[in-house]
CSV table of C-alpha atoms in Angstrom, one decimal:
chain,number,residue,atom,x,y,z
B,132,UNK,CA,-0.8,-13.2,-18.2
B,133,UNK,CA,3.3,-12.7,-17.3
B,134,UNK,CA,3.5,-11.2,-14.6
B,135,UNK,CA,6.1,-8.5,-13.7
B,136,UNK,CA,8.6,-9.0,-10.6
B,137,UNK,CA,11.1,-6.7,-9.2
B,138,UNK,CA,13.7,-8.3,-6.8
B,139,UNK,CA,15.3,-5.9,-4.4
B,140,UNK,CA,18.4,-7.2,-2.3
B,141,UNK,CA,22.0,-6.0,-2.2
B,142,UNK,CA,23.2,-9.6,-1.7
B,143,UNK,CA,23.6,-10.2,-5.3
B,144,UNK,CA,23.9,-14.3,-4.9
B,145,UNK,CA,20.9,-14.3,-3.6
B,146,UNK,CA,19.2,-11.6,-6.2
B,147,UNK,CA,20.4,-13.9,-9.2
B,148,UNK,CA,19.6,-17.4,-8.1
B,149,UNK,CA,15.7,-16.1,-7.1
B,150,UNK,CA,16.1,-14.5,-10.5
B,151,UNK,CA,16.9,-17.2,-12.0
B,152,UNK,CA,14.7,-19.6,-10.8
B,153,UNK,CA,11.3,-16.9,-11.3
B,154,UNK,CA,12.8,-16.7,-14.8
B,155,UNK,CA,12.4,-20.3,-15.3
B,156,UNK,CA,8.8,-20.4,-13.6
B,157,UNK,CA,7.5,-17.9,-16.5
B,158,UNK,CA,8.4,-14.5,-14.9
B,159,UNK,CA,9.1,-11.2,-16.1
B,160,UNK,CA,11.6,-10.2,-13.7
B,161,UNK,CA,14.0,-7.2,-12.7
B,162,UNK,CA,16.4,-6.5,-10.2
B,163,UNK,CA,17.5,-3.8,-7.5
B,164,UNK,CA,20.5,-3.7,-5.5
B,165,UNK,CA,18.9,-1.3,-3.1
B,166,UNK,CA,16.2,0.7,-2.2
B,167,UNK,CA,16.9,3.7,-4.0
B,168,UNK,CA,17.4,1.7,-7.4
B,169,UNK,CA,14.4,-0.2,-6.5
B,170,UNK,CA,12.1,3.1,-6.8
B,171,UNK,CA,13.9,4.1,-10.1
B,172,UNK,CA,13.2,0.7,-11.7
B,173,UNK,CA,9.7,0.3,-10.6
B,174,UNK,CA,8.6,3.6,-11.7
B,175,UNK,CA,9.7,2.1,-14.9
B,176,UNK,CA,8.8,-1.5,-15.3
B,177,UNK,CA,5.7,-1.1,-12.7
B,178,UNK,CA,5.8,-4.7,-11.7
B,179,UNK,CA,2.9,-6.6,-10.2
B,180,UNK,CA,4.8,-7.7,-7.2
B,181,UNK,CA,7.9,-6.8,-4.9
B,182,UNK,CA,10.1,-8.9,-3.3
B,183,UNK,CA,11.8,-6.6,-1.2
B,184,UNK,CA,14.7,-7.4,1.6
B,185,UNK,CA,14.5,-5.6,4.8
B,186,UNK,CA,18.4,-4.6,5.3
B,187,UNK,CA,20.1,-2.7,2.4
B,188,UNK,CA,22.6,0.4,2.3
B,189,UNK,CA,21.2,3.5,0.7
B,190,UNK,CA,17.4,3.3,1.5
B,191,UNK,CA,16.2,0.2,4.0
B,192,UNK,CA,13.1,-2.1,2.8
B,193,UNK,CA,10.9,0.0,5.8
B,194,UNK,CA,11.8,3.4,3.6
B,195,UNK,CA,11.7,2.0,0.6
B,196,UNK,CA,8.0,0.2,1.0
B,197,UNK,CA,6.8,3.3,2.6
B,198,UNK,CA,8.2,5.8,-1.0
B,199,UNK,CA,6.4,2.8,-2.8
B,200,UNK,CA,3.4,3.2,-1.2
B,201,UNK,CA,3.3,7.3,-1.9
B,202,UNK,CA,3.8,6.9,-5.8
B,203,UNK,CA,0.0,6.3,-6.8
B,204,UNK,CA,1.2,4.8,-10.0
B,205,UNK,CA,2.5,1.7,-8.0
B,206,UNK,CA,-0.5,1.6,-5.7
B,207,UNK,CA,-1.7,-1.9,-6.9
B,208,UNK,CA,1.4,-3.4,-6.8
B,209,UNK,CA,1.4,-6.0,-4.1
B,210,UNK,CA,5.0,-5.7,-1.6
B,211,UNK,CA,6.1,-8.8,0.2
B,212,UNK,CA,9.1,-8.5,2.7
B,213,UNK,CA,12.0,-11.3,2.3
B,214,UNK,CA,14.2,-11.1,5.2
B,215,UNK,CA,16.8,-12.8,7.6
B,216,UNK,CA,14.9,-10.4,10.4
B,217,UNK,CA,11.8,-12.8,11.6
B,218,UNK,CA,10.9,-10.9,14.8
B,219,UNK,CA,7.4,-10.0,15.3
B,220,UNK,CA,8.9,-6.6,15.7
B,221,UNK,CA,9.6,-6.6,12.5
B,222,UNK,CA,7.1,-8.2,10.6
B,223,UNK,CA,4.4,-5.8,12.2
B,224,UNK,CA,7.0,-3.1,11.2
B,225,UNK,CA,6.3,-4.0,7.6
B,226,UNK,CA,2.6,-4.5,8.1
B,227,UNK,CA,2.3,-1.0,9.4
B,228,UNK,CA,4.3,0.5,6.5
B,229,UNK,CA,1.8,-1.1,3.7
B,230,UNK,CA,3.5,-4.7,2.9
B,231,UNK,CA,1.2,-7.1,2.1
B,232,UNK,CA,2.8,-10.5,2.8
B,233,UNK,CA,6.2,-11.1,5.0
B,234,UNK,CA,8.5,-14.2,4.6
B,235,UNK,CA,11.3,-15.0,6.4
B,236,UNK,CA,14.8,-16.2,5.2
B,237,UNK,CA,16.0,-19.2,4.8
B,238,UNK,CA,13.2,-20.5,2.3
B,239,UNK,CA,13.4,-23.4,0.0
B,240,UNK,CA,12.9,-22.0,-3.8
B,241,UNK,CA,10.3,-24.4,-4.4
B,242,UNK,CA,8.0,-23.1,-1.4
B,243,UNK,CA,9.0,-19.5,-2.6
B,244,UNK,CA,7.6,-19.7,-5.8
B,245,UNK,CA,4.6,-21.5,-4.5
B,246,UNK,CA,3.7,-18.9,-1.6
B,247,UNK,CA,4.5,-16.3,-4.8
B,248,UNK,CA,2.1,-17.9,-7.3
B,249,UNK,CA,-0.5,-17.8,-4.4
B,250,UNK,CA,-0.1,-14.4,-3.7
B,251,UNK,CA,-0.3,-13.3,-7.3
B,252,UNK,CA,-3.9,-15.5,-7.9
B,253,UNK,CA,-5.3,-12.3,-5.6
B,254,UNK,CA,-4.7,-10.0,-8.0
B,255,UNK,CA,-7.0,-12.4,-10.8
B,256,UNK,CA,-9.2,-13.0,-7.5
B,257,UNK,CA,-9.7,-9.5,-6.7
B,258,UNK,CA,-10.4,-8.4,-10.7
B,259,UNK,CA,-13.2,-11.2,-11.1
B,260,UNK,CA,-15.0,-11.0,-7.4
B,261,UNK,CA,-14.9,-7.0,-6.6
B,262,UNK,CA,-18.1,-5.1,-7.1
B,263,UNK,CA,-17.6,-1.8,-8.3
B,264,UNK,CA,-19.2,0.1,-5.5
B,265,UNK,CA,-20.2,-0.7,-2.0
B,266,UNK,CA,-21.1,0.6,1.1
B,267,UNK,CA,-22.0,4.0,-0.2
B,268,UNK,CA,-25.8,4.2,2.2
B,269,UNK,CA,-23.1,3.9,5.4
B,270,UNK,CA,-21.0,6.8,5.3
B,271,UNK,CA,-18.1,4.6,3.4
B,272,UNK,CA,-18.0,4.1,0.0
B,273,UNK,CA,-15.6,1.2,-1.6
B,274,UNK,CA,-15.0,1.1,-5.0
B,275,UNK,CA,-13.1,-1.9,-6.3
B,276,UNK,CA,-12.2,-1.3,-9.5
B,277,UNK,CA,-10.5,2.1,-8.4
B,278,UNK,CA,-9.7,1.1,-5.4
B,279,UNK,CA,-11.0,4.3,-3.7
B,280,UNK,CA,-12.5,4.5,-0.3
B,281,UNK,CA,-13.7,7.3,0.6
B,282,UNK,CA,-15.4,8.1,4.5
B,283,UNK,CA,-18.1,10.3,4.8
B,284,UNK,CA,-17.3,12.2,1.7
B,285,UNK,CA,-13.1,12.3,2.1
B,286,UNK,CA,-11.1,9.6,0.0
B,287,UNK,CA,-8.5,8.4,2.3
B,288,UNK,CA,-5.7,5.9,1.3
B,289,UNK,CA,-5.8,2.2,1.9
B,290,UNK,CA,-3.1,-0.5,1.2
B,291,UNK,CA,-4.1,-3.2,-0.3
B,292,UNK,CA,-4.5,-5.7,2.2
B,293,UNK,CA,-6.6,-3.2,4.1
B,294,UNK,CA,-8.3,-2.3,1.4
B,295,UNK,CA,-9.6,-5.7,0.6
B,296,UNK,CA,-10.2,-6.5,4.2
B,297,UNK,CA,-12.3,-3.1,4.2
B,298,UNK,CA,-14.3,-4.3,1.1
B,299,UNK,CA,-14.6,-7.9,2.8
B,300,UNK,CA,-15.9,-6.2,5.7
B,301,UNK,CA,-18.5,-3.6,4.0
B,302,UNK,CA,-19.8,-5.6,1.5
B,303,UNK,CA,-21.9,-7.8,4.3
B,304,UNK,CA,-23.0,-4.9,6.8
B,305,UNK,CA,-23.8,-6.3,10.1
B,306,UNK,CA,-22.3,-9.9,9.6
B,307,UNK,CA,-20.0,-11.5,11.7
B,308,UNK,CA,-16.7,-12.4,9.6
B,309,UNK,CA,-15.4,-15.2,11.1
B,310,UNK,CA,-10.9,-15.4,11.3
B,311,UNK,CA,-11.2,-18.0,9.1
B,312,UNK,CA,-12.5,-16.7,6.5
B,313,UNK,CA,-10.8,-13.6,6.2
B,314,UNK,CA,-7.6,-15.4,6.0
B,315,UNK,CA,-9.1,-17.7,3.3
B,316,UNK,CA,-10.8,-14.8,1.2
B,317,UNK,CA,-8.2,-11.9,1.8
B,318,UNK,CA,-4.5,-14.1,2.4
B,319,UNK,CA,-5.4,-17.2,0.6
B,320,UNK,CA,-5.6,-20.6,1.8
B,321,UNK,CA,-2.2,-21.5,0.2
B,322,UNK,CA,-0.2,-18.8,2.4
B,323,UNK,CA,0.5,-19.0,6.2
B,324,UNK,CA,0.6,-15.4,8.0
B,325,UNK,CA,1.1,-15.1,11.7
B,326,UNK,CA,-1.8,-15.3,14.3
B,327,UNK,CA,-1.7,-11.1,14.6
B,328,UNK,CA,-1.5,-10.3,11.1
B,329,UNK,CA,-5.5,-9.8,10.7
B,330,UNK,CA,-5.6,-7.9,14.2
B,331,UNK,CA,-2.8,-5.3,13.1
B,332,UNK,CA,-4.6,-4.5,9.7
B,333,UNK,CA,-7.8,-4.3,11.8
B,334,UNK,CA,-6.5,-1.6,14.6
B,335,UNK,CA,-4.9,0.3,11.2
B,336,UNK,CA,-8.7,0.3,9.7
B,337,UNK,CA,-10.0,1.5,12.6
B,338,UNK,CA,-7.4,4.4,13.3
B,339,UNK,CA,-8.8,5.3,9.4
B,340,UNK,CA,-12.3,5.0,9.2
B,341,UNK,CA,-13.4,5.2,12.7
B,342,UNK,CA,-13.4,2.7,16.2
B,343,UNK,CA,-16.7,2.4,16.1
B,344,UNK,CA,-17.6,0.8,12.5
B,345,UNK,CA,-15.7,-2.5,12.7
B,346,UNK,CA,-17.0,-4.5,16.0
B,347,UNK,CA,-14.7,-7.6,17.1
B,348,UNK,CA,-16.6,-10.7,18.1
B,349,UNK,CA,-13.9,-12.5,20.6
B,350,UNK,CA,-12.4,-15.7,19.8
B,351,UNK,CA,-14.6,-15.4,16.5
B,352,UNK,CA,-14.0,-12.3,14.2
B,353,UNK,CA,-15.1,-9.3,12.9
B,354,UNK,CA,-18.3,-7.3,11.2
B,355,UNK,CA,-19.4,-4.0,9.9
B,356,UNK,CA,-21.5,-1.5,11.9
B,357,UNK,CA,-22.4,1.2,9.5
């Protein structure tokens, strides 16, 4: 399978030498200069993943990932924030706006492309492994090859982290989830994310479905109450 990449950045050095170098790994890849251009090209070339920089005239990489994340066409498609801006601030910025993976700038190519191809295995991972429904005696119902939820009887709209973190979560009711494992199963064990990355798409779950269905175990992690 080639996958499809779309670069967004309005520093064009940078936008042809990533280019370049995906190009070389086996990529199909476009480019975007800015976030407006970016919406007109995926719409067109729907690409699998989007490397997306946070400052750029026109339309930021918040607004721009947030118009992504509207177009249902593009729903699958996985967003990861490059950027020079490495502030927790920031990276929970992203998180809350549906990105799936932030990295910060400067990054060596060769750990680019690695932390890339991990990324992209999920989408393989999440084909084979997904059941098509769960969860439907508890009030939630996930179904993983549409990638619907929907919470006593109203489909709501999940990212895709979220989303698999949800299906994680409701596939073993009443089992306690340890950290660990989510970041193996949902992040991979080839990518690093910060220590509050899990926590963040927990409290967005919750604001979704409900405090009371996902309990915390301290120190430990998380389960499913239905």
């Amino acid at each position: 399978m080639t996958y499809r990449i779309l670069l967004v950045d309005d520093e064009v050095d940078i936008l042809e030498f990533i280019r370049y170098n995906l190009v070389r790994e086996g990529y199909e890849v476009y480019t975007a200069q800015d976030g407006a251009e970016a919406l007109e090209t995926a719409a067109q070339c729907r690409p699998h993943l989007i490397l997306l920089d946070m400052m750029m005239p026109r339309m930021d990489g918040i607004e721009t990932c947030r118009a992504i994340r509207r177009n249902p066409e593009l729903r699958h498609t996985i967003i990861v924030f490059l950027s020079a801006l490495g502030e927790e601030e920031q990276q929970l910025a992203g998180f809350d706006v549906g990105a799936d993976d932030y990295l910060t700038k400067p990054i060596k190519m060769k750990l680019l492309i690695s932390r890339l191809q991990a990324i992209l295995k999920r989408i393989d991972n999440a084909t084979a492994e997904s059941p098509a429904e769960t969860g439907g005696q508890s009030g939630i119902t996930v179904d993983g090859e549409r990638h619907t939820v929907r919470c006593n009887g109203k489909e709501i709209s999940l990212p895709r982290k979220e989303f698999a973190l949800l299906e994680l979560l409701v596939q073993s009711p009443g089992k306690l989830i340890s950290r660990e494992e989510i970041y193996a199963r949902i992040w991979g064990t080839g990518v690093v994310v910060g220590d509050r990355t899990i926590d963040v798409h927990i409290r967005k779950l919750r604001q979704k479905i409900g405090e009371q269905r996902i309990v915390t175990v301290k120190g430990v992690g998380y389960k499913y109450e239905p």
